[in-house]
mmCIF file of C-alpha atoms and ligand atoms in Angstrom:
data_model
loop_
_atom_site.group_PDB
_atom_site.id
_atom_site.type_symbol
_atom_site.label_atom_id
_atom_site.label_comp_id
_atom_site.label_asym_id
_atom_site.label_seq_id
_atom_site.Cartn_x
_atom_site.Cartn_y
_atom_site.Cartn_z
ATOM 1 C CA MET A 502 -0.170 0.026 0.048
ATOM 2 C CA ARG A 503 1.080 3.754 -0.915
ATOM 3 C CA THR A 504 -0.214 6.336 1.422
ATOM 4 C CA ILE A 505 -0.169 9.276 -0.660
ATOM 5 C CA THR A 506 -1.152 13.067 0.702
ATOM 6 C CA THR A 507 -1.065 15.250 -2.184
ATOM 7 C CA ILE A 508 -3.666 15.588 -5.193
ATOM 8 C CA ASN A 509 -0.933 15.936 -8.180
ATOM 9 C CA GLU A 510 0.696 12.741 -6.534
ATOM 10 C CA LEU A 511 -2.579 10.940 -6.503
ATOM 11 C CA ARG A 512 -3.564 11.503 -9.968
ATOM 12 C CA ASP A 513 -0.122 10.604 -11.470
ATOM 13 C CA VAL A 514 -0.572 7.462 -9.894
ATOM 14 C CA LEU A 515 -3.875 6.863 -11.085
ATOM 15 C CA ARG A 516 -3.387 8.142 -14.665
ATOM 16 C CA ALA A 517 -0.721 5.366 -14.804
ATOM 17 C CA GLU A 518 -2.888 2.728 -13.374
ATOM 18 C CA ARG A 519 -6.135 3.605 -16.063
ATOM 19 C CA ARG A 520 -3.529 3.772 -18.586
ATOM 20 C CA GLU A 521 -2.666 -0.017 -17.926
ATOM 21 C CA GLY A 522 -6.338 -0.429 -18.247
ATOM 22 C CA ARG A 523 -6.774 -1.269 -14.728
ATOM 23 C CA THR A 524 -10.327 -0.766 -12.754
ATOM 24 C CA VAL A 525 -10.090 1.728 -10.056
ATOM 25 C CA GLY A 526 -12.569 1.368 -7.020
ATOM 26 C CA PHE A 527 -12.739 4.267 -4.551
ATOM 27 C CA VAL A 528 -13.644 4.034 -0.806
ATOM 28 C CA PRO A 529 -13.811 7.447 0.545
ATOM 29 C CA THR A 530 -13.918 7.558 4.548
ATOM 30 C CA MET A 531 -13.401 10.129 7.575
ATOM 31 C CA GLY A 532 -10.901 7.574 9.118
ATOM 32 C CA PHE A 533 -11.018 5.932 12.241
ATOM 33 C CA LEU A 534 -11.801 2.516 9.896
ATOM 34 C CA HIS A 535 -14.040 -0.588 11.475
ATOM 35 C CA GLU A 536 -15.290 -3.770 10.026
ATOM 36 C CA GLY A 537 -17.901 -1.793 7.939
ATOM 37 C CA HIS A 538 -15.412 0.224 5.976
ATOM 38 C CA ILE A 539 -13.344 -2.848 5.640
ATOM 39 C CA SER A 540 -16.394 -4.553 3.856
ATOM 40 C CA LEU A 541 -16.451 -1.822 1.719
ATOM 41 C CA VAL A 542 -12.777 -2.285 0.546
ATOM 42 C CA ASN A 543 -13.747 -6.049 0.360
ATOM 43 C CA ARG A 544 -16.520 -5.273 -2.242
ATOM 44 C CA ALA A 545 -14.164 -2.823 -3.683
ATOM 45 C CA LYS A 546 -11.705 -5.774 -4.212
ATOM 46 C CA GLU A 547 -14.369 -8.135 -5.976
ATOM 47 C CA ILE A 548 -15.094 -5.671 -8.773
ATOM 48 C CA CYS A 549 -12.198 -3.400 -9.066
ATOM 49 C CA ASP A 550 -8.353 -4.073 -9.790
ATOM 50 C CA VAL A 551 -6.981 -1.144 -7.925
ATOM 51 C CA VAL A 552 -8.638 0.256 -4.514
ATOM 52 C CA VAL A 553 -8.130 3.931 -2.819
ATOM 53 C CA MET A 554 -9.210 4.547 0.017
ATOM 54 C CA SER A 555 -9.411 8.379 0.941
ATOM 55 C CA ILE A 556 -9.126 9.441 5.095
ATOM 56 C CA PHE A 557 -10.300 12.752 5.154
ATOM 57 C CA VAL A 558 -12.181 14.461 7.966
ATOM 58 C CA ASN A 559 -13.971 16.974 5.728
ATOM 59 C CA PRO A 560 -14.784 20.459 7.767
ATOM 60 C CA LEU A 561 -17.489 21.633 5.393
ATOM 61 C CA GLN A 562 -19.752 18.842 6.656
ATOM 62 C CA PHE A 563 -19.934 19.848 10.102
ATOM 63 C CA GLY A 564 -21.705 22.196 11.760
ATOM 64 C CA PRO A 565 -20.634 24.768 14.051
ATOM 65 C CA ASN A 566 -21.778 22.899 17.004
ATOM 66 C CA GLU A 567 -20.822 19.592 16.058
ATOM 67 C CA ASP A 568 -17.794 17.052 16.596
ATOM 68 C CA PHE A 569 -15.467 18.046 14.146
ATOM 69 C CA ASP A 570 -12.811 19.089 16.604
ATOM 70 C CA ARG A 571 -13.157 16.035 18.577
ATOM 71 C CA TYR A 572 -14.284 13.521 15.618
ATOM 72 C CA PRO A 573 -11.843 10.310 16.432
ATOM 73 C CA ARG A 574 -8.620 10.692 14.186
ATOM 74 C CA ASP A 575 -5.566 7.717 14.310
ATOM 75 C CA ILE A 576 -4.175 7.810 10.689
ATOM 76 C CA PRO A 577 -1.312 5.003 11.865
ATOM 77 C CA ARG A 578 -3.977 2.782 13.442
ATOM 78 C CA ASP A 579 -6.247 3.398 9.759
ATOM 79 C CA SER A 580 -3.112 2.550 7.913
ATOM 80 C CA LYS A 581 -2.378 -0.724 9.404
ATOM 81 C CA LEU A 582 -6.012 -1.710 8.962
ATOM 82 C CA ALA A 583 -6.559 -0.227 5.470
ATOM 83 C CA GLU A 584 -3.321 -2.174 3.975
ATOM 84 C CA GLU A 585 -4.379 -5.554 5.658
ATOM 85 C CA ALA A 586 -7.698 -4.664 3.859
ATOM 86 C CA GLY A 587 -5.842 -4.935 0.596
ATOM 87 C CA VAL A 588 -6.314 -1.333 -0.199
ATOM 88 C CA SER A 589 -3.404 -0.084 -2.958
ATOM 89 C CA TYR A 590 -3.251 3.668 -2.000
ATOM 90 C CA LEU A 591 -4.258 5.341 0.973
ATOM 91 C CA PHE A 592 -5.033 9.126 0.471
ATOM 92 C CA THR A 593 -4.801 11.491 3.350
ATOM 93 C CA PRO A 594 -4.643 14.752 2.552
ATOM 94 C CA GLY A 595 -4.759 17.754 4.958
ATOM 95 C CA VAL A 596 -7.098 20.356 5.171
ATOM 96 C CA GLU A 597 -4.845 22.841 3.551
ATOM 97 C CA GLU A 598 -4.040 20.380 0.753
ATOM 98 C CA MET A 599 -8.277 20.237 -0.109
ATOM 99 C CA TYR A 600 -9.071 23.288 0.821
ATOM 100 C CA PRO A 601 -6.089 25.607 0.091
ATOM 101 C CA SER A 602 -8.231 28.419 0.039
ATOM 102 C CA LYS A 603 -11.897 29.677 1.095
ATOM 103 C CA MET A 604 -14.178 27.566 -1.195
ATOM 104 C CA LEU A 605 -16.691 29.603 -3.333
ATOM 105 C CA THR A 606 -18.139 26.546 -4.862
ATOM 106 C CA ASN A 607 -20.570 24.491 -3.218
ATOM 107 C CA VAL A 608 -22.377 21.085 -4.763
ATOM 108 C CA SER A 609 -26.593 21.390 -3.632
ATOM 109 C CA VAL A 610 -28.666 18.408 -4.189
ATOM 110 C CA ALA A 611 -32.237 19.451 -3.611
ATOM 111 C CA GLU A 612 -35.358 17.549 -2.147
ATOM 112 C CA VAL A 613 -33.417 14.111 -1.052
ATOM 113 C CA THR A 614 -31.712 16.456 1.228
ATOM 114 C CA GLU A 615 -34.587 17.814 2.963
ATOM 115 C CA PRO A 616 -35.686 15.646 5.306
ATOM 116 C CA LEU A 617 -33.903 13.397 7.880
ATOM 117 C CA CYS A 618 -30.229 14.428 8.637
ATOM 118 C CA GLY A 619 -30.754 17.135 6.307
ATOM 119 C CA ALA A 620 -33.269 18.926 8.287
ATOM 120 C CA SER A 621 -31.396 18.569 11.566
ATOM 121 C CA ARG A 622 -27.759 19.217 10.506
ATOM 122 C CA PRO A 623 -27.991 22.175 8.324
ATOM 123 C CA GLY A 624 -25.635 22.453 5.171
ATOM 124 C CA HIS A 625 -23.994 18.965 5.892
ATOM 125 C CA PHE A 626 -25.262 17.360 2.838
ATOM 126 C CA ASP A 627 -23.772 20.428 0.548
ATOM 127 C CA GLY A 628 -20.523 19.662 2.475
ATOM 128 C CA VAL A 629 -21.090 15.733 1.780
ATOM 129 C CA ALA A 630 -21.803 16.438 -1.943
ATOM 130 C CA THR A 631 -18.807 19.157 -2.347
ATOM 131 C CA VAL A 632 -16.280 17.133 -0.933
ATOM 132 C CA VAL A 633 -17.371 13.524 -2.939
ATOM 133 C CA THR A 634 -17.097 15.734 -6.045
ATOM 134 C CA LYS A 635 -14.349 16.733 -5.547
ATOM 135 C CA LEU A 636 -12.726 13.694 -4.453
ATOM 136 C CA PHE A 637 -14.238 11.769 -7.451
ATOM 137 C CA ASN A 638 -12.617 14.492 -9.538
ATOM 138 C CA ILE A 639 -9.386 13.992 -8.201
ATOM 139 C CA VAL A 640 -9.693 10.013 -8.094
ATOM 140 C CA GLN A 641 -11.704 9.555 -11.334
ATOM 141 C CA PRO A 642 -12.894 6.083 -10.081
ATOM 142 C CA HIS A 643 -14.547 3.563 -12.209
ATOM 143 C CA TYR A 644 -16.886 2.563 -9.216
ATOM 144 C CA ALA A 645 -17.600 4.184 -5.734
ATOM 145 C CA PHE A 646 -18.614 2.184 -2.441
ATOM 146 C CA PHE A 647 -20.866 3.840 0.215
ATOM 147 C CA GLY A 648 -22.448 2.008 2.997
ATOM 148 C CA GLN A 649 -26.361 1.830 3.427
ATOM 149 C CA LYS A 650 -25.835 2.685 7.132
ATOM 150 C CA ASP A 651 -26.211 6.503 5.856
ATOM 151 C CA ALA A 652 -28.930 5.541 3.475
ATOM 152 C CA GLN A 653 -29.786 9.278 2.652
ATOM 153 C CA GLN A 654 -25.830 10.194 1.654
ATOM 154 C CA LEU A 655 -26.416 7.334 -0.494
ATOM 155 C CA ALA A 656 -29.292 8.597 -2.134
ATOM 156 C CA VAL A 657 -28.068 11.855 -2.440
ATOM 157 C CA ILE A 658 -24.631 11.059 -4.129
ATOM 158 C CA GLU A 659 -26.750 8.624 -6.411
ATOM 159 C CA GLN A 660 -29.111 11.454 -7.400
ATOM 160 C CA MET A 661 -25.861 13.882 -7.523
ATOM 161 C CA VAL A 662 -24.265 11.354 -10.101
ATOM 162 C CA TYR A 663 -27.334 11.246 -11.964
ATOM 163 C CA ASP A 664 -28.324 14.697 -12.473
ATOM 164 C CA LEU A 665 -24.418 15.825 -13.088
ATOM 165 C CA SER A 666 -23.687 12.576 -15.570
ATOM 166 C CA MET A 667 -20.691 11.681 -13.219
ATOM 167 C CA PRO A 668 -19.058 8.971 -15.182
ATOM 168 C CA VAL A 669 -18.695 6.681 -11.908
ATOM 169 C CA THR A 670 -21.155 3.615 -10.575
ATOM 170 C CA ILE A 671 -22.024 3.919 -7.016
ATOM 171 C CA VAL A 672 -21.922 0.183 -5.596
ATOM 172 C CA PRO A 673 -24.286 0.426 -2.193
ATOM 173 C CA CYS A 674 -22.875 -1.842 0.446
ATOM 174 C CA PRO A 675 -24.615 -3.248 3.714
ATOM 175 C CA THR A 676 -24.602 -1.892 7.170
ATOM 176 C CA LEU A 677 -22.412 -4.261 9.267
ATOM 177 C CA ARG A 678 -23.681 -4.681 12.825
ATOM 178 C CA GLU A 679 -21.983 -5.920 16.257
ATOM 179 C CA ALA A 680 -23.697 -9.117 17.527
ATOM 180 C CA ASP A 681 -25.790 -7.494 19.290
ATOM 181 C CA GLY A 682 -27.372 -5.687 16.735
ATOM 182 C CA LEU A 683 -25.572 -2.119 17.186
ATOM 183 C CA ALA A 684 -24.750 -0.853 13.610
ATOM 184 C CA LEU A 685 -20.825 -0.062 13.077
ATOM 185 C CA SER A 686 -20.139 3.577 13.621
ATOM 186 C CA SER A 687 -16.613 5.517 13.821
ATOM 187 C CA ARG A 688 -18.650 7.682 16.817
ATOM 188 C CA ASN A 689 -19.379 4.100 18.742
ATOM 189 C CA VAL A 690 -16.458 4.988 20.412
ATOM 190 C CA TYR A 691 -17.902 8.318 22.217
ATOM 191 C CA LEU A 692 -20.545 5.524 24.070
ATOM 192 C CA SER A 693 -20.078 5.287 27.581
ATOM 193 C CA ALA A 694 -21.034 1.141 29.033
ATOM 194 C CA GLU A 695 -24.617 2.440 29.759
ATOM 195 C CA GLU A 696 -24.982 4.511 26.927
ATOM 196 C CA ARG A 697 -24.090 1.827 24.483
ATOM 197 C CA GLU A 698 -26.408 -0.714 26.208
ATOM 198 C CA GLN A 699 -29.066 1.505 25.936
ATOM 199 C CA ALA A 700 -28.137 2.367 22.356
ATOM 200 C CA LEU A 701 -29.475 -1.424 21.493
ATOM 201 C CA ALA A 702 -32.922 -0.096 21.097
ATOM 202 C CA LEU A 703 -31.984 1.401 18.127
ATOM 203 C CA SER A 704 -31.865 -1.432 15.850
ATOM 204 C CA ARG A 705 -34.168 -3.609 18.176
ATOM 205 C CA SER A 706 -36.852 -1.049 17.510
ATOM 206 C CA LEU A 707 -36.055 -1.396 13.658
ATOM 207 C CA ARG A 708 -36.368 -5.391 13.544
ATOM 208 C CA GLN A 709 -39.579 -4.911 15.402
ATOM 209 C CA ALA A 710 -40.847 -2.446 13.053
ATOM 210 C CA GLN A 711 -39.624 -4.654 10.522
ATOM 211 C CA ALA A 712 -41.869 -7.456 11.913
ATOM 212 C CA MET A 713 -44.784 -5.404 12.191
ATOM 213 C CA VAL A 714 -44.760 -4.572 8.602
ATOM 214 C CA GLU A 715 -44.096 -7.812 7.878
ATOM 215 C CA ALA A 716 -47.190 -8.587 9.640
ATOM 216 C CA GLY A 717 -49.516 -6.515 7.484
ATOM 217 C CA GLU A 718 -49.051 -3.051 9.296
ATOM 218 C CA ARG A 719 -49.590 -0.240 6.956
ATOM 219 C CA ASP A 720 -50.032 3.246 8.701
ATOM 220 C CA VAL A 721 -46.635 4.700 8.884
ATOM 221 C CA ALA A 722 -47.648 6.940 12.025
ATOM 222 C CA THR A 723 -48.772 3.504 13.811
ATOM 223 C CA ILE A 724 -45.061 1.992 12.816
ATOM 224 C CA ARG A 725 -43.243 5.296 13.373
ATOM 225 C CA ASP A 726 -44.886 5.673 17.046
ATOM 226 C CA ALA A 727 -44.088 1.705 18.092
ATOM 227 C CA VAL A 728 -40.089 2.596 17.022
ATOM 228 C CA ALA A 729 -40.491 5.986 18.962
ATOM 229 C CA SER A 730 -41.879 4.505 22.060
ATOM 230 C CA GLU A 731 -39.371 1.338 22.197
ATOM 231 C CA ILE A 732 -36.500 3.896 21.968
ATOM 232 C CA SER A 733 -37.869 6.220 24.538
ATOM 233 C CA GLN A 734 -38.035 3.744 27.105
ATOM 234 C CA GLN A 735 -34.466 4.581 27.252
ATOM 235 C CA PRO A 736 -33.656 7.086 29.787
ATOM 236 C CA LEU A 737 -30.305 8.314 28.477
ATOM 237 C CA ALA A 738 -31.524 8.661 24.615
ATOM 238 C CA VAL A 739 -33.005 11.681 23.037
ATOM 239 C CA ILE A 740 -34.671 11.253 19.524
ATOM 240 C CA ASP A 741 -33.667 13.414 16.995
ATOM 241 C CA TYR A 742 -36.060 12.074 14.474
ATOM 242 C CA VAL A 743 -38.068 8.665 13.168
ATOM 243 C CA GLU A 744 -39.015 8.549 9.786
ATOM 244 C CA LEU A 745 -40.490 6.222 7.615
ATOM 245 C CA LEU A 746 -39.874 7.831 3.498
ATOM 246 C CA GLN A 747 -40.391 6.330 0.333
ATOM 247 C CA TYR A 748 -36.792 5.169 -0.843
ATOM 248 C CA PRO A 749 -34.507 7.096 -2.525
ATOM 249 C CA ARG A 750 -36.470 9.854 -3.162
ATOM 250 C CA LEU A 751 -37.370 10.421 0.393
ATOM 251 C CA GLY A 752 -41.105 11.599 -0.024
ATOM 252 C CA TYR A 753 -43.215 11.420 2.926
ATOM 253 C CA THR A 754 -46.428 8.863 2.558
ATOM 254 C CA ALA A 755 -49.041 8.016 5.167
ATOM 255 C CA ARG A 756 -49.552 4.504 4.060
ATOM 256 C CA LEU A 757 -47.252 1.770 2.848
ATOM 257 C CA ALA A 758 -48.683 0.220 -0.463
ATOM 258 C CA GLU A 759 -47.378 -3.079 -1.898
ATOM 259 C CA GLY A 760 -44.382 -2.976 -3.643
ATOM 260 C CA ASP A 761 -43.252 0.187 -1.912
ATOM 261 C CA ARG A 762 -39.623 0.282 -1.250
ATOM 262 C CA VAL A 763 -39.292 2.607 2.024
ATOM 263 C CA LEU A 764 -36.733 3.778 4.274
ATOM 264 C CA LEU A 765 -37.402 3.906 8.259
ATOM 265 C CA ALA A 766 -34.323 5.962 9.508
ATOM 266 C CA LEU A 767 -33.498 7.238 12.994
ATOM 267 C CA ALA A 768 -31.462 9.447 14.966
ATOM 268 C CA VAL A 769 -30.889 9.411 18.644
ATOM 269 C CA LYS A 770 -28.768 11.528 21.180
ATOM 270 C CA PHE A 771 -26.945 9.234 23.610
ATOM 271 C CA GLY A 772 -25.297 12.472 25.672
ATOM 272 C CA LYS A 773 -23.148 14.092 23.193
ATOM 273 C CA THR A 774 -23.262 11.209 20.768
ATOM 274 C CA ARG A 775 -25.710 11.270 17.915
ATOM 275 C CA LEU A 776 -26.095 8.137 16.281
ATOM 276 C CA ILE A 777 -28.154 7.316 13.355
ATOM 277 C CA ASP A 778 -29.414 3.931 11.874
ATOM 278 C CA ASN A 779 -31.629 2.580 9.409
ATOM 279 C CA ILE A 780 -33.799 -0.538 7.496
ATOM 280 C CA ILE A 781 -34.880 -0.348 3.842
ATOM 281 C CA MET A 782 -37.855 -2.469 3.562
ATOM 282 C CA ASN A 783 -39.466 -3.556 0.316
ATOM 283 C CA VAL A 784 -43.242 -3.859 1.472
HETATM 284 O O1 PAF B 978 -19.381 8.408 5.316
HETATM 285 C C1 PAF B 978 -18.538 9.331 5.073
HETATM 286 O O2 PAF B 978 -17.589 9.021 5.956
HETATM 287 C C2 PAF B 978 -18.503 10.904 4.831
HETATM 288 O O3 PAF B 978 -19.812 11.424 4.876
HETATM 289 C C3 PAF B 978 -17.687 11.196 3.692
HETATM 290 C C4 PAF B 978 -18.595 10.502 2.180
HETATM 291 C C5 PAF B 978 -16.518 10.604 3.525
HETATM 292 C C6 PAF B 978 -17.417 12.250 2.690
HETATM 293 O O4 PAF B 978 -16.712 13.114 3.703
#
């Protein structure tokens, strides 16, 4: 594995790889890698000759009162994990390399960015769309791999790639979970033992909702209320949102219909830690 910190050097090596006819797969991350990231690399290795991973904690996608400064960072640990996973090129630019001067350009996707995390974190998806566009322009991957754990982010990126005819195929990858159901996230390290125990209500409530839908429940408010009520029983949980929307357009609906593809998504705070989780269901 070769670690690269400058845009020019990465462009040079990838130009040579493409000239040799190799397919380039790209796994963009903000680091503090876990098995979820490694599963994206494994999927990339199945499809591509060369796997590029970026680690960049992108300031554009954090609000002023969010956890940009305390977001966990450990490049030596991540480098070891990336190398063991079979990453070919690890791109770890600094903020001054990615944004040498004030960014005057912003990539903004409408509608799919409005509900869920878009409502709770104004500007977040502009920051994501802008950095992913920039990374795509640098890496020029044939394929890019994104986890369904960030289902709204995936919908935003797919819409952006489609609208702007970006020459990349987006490959969605399933959410990875601990044995007890907690979705893997770099932010899990913030949780105290008690918070972590109570956070199991998130995946439990999603499983219960899926069982309700499988048993024939079609009323969205009833399903949403059941999820919210399960989570609210945890004294440390503060619900940001629980929503059941059409996927991937993220439109609201009052009743589910046969054949619908829907996203049940939630965001819940435990102390300062905000966790998200979701399930995509085919009704
Ligand atoms: O999902 C993430 O880790 C980030 O939002 C991404 C896609 C790397 C952009 O900074």
